[in-house]
PDB file of C-alpha atoms in Angstrom:
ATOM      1  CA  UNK A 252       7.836  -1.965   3.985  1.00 82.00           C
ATOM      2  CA  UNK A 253      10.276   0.740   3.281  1.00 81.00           C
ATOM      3  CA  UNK A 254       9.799   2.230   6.985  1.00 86.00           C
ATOM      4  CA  UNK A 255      10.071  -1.355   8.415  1.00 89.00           C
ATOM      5  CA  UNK A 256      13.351  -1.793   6.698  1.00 85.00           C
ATOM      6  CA  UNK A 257      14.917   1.461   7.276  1.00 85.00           C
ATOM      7  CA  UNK A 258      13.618   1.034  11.196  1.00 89.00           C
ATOM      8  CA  UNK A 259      15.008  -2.514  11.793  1.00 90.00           C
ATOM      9  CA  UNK A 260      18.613  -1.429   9.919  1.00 88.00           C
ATOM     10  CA  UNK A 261      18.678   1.076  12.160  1.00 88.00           C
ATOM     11  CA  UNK A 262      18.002  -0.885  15.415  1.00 91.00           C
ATOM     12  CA  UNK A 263      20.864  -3.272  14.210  1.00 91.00           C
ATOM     13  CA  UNK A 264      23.087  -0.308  13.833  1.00 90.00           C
ATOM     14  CA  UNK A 265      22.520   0.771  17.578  1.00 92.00           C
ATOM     15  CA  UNK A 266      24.192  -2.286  18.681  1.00 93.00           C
ATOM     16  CA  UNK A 267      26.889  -3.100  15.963  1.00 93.00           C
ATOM     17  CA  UNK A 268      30.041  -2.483  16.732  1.00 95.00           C
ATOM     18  CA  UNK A 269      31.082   0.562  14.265  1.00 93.00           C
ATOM     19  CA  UNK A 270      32.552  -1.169  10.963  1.00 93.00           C
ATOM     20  CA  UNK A 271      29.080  -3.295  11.049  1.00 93.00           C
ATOM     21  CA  UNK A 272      27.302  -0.193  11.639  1.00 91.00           C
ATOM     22  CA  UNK A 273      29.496   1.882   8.974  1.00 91.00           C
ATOM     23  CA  UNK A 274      28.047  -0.958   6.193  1.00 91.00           C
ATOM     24  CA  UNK A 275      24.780  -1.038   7.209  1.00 90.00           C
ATOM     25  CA  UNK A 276      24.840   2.538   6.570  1.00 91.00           C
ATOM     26  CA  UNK A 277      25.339   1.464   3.115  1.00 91.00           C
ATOM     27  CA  UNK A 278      22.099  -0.141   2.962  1.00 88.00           C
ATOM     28  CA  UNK A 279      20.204   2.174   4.976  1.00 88.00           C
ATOM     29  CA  UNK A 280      20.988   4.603   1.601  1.00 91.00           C
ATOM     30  CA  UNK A 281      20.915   2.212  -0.682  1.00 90.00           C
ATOM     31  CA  UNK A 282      17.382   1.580   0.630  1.00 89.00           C
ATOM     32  CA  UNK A 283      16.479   5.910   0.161  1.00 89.00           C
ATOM     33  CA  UNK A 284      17.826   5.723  -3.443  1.00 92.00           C
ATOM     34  CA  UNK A 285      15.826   2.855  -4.468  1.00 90.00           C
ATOM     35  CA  UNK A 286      12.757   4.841  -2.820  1.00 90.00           C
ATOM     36  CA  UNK A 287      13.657   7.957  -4.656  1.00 93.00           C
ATOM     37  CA  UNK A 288      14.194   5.875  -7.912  1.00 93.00           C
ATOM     38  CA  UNK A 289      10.539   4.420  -7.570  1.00 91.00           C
ATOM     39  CA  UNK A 290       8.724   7.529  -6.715  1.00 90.00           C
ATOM     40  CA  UNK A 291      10.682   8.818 -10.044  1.00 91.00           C
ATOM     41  CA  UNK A 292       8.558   5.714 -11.725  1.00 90.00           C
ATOM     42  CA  UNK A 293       5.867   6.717 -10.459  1.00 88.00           C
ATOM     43  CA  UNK A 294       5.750  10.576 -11.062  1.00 88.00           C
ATOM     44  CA  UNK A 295       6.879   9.359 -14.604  1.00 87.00           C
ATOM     45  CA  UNK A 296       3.851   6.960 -15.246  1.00 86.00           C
ATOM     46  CA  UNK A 297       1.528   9.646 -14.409  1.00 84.00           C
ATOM     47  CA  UNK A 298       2.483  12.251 -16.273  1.00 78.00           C
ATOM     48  CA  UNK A 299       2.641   9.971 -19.360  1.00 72.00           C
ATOM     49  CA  UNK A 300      -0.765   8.893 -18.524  1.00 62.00           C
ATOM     50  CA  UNK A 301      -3.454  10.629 -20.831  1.00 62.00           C
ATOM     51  CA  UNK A 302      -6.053  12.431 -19.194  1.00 57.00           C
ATOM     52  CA  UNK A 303      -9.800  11.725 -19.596  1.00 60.00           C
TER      53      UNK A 303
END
């Protein structure tokens, strides 16, 4: 989902003109932090797992 996003932002951004494209940019980063935030969750969760 996160590829699909990042992929059709981008396609949208090839034929903005340049303010559009400038705030779709926004979201296009907004969209790696949130990514970056979750894998965070993740790594978190397992390492406060316990271990069999």
């Amino acid at each position: 989902r996160y590829a699909e996003a990042v992929q059709e932002l981008s396609i949208c951004m090839v034929f903005a003109p340049a303010e559009e494209a400038e705030i779709l940019l926004t979201f296009v980063e907004k969209l790696h932090l949130l990514r970056i935030e979750s894998s965070w969750k993740l790594l978190e969760q397992s390492s406060t797992s316990p271990v069999p």
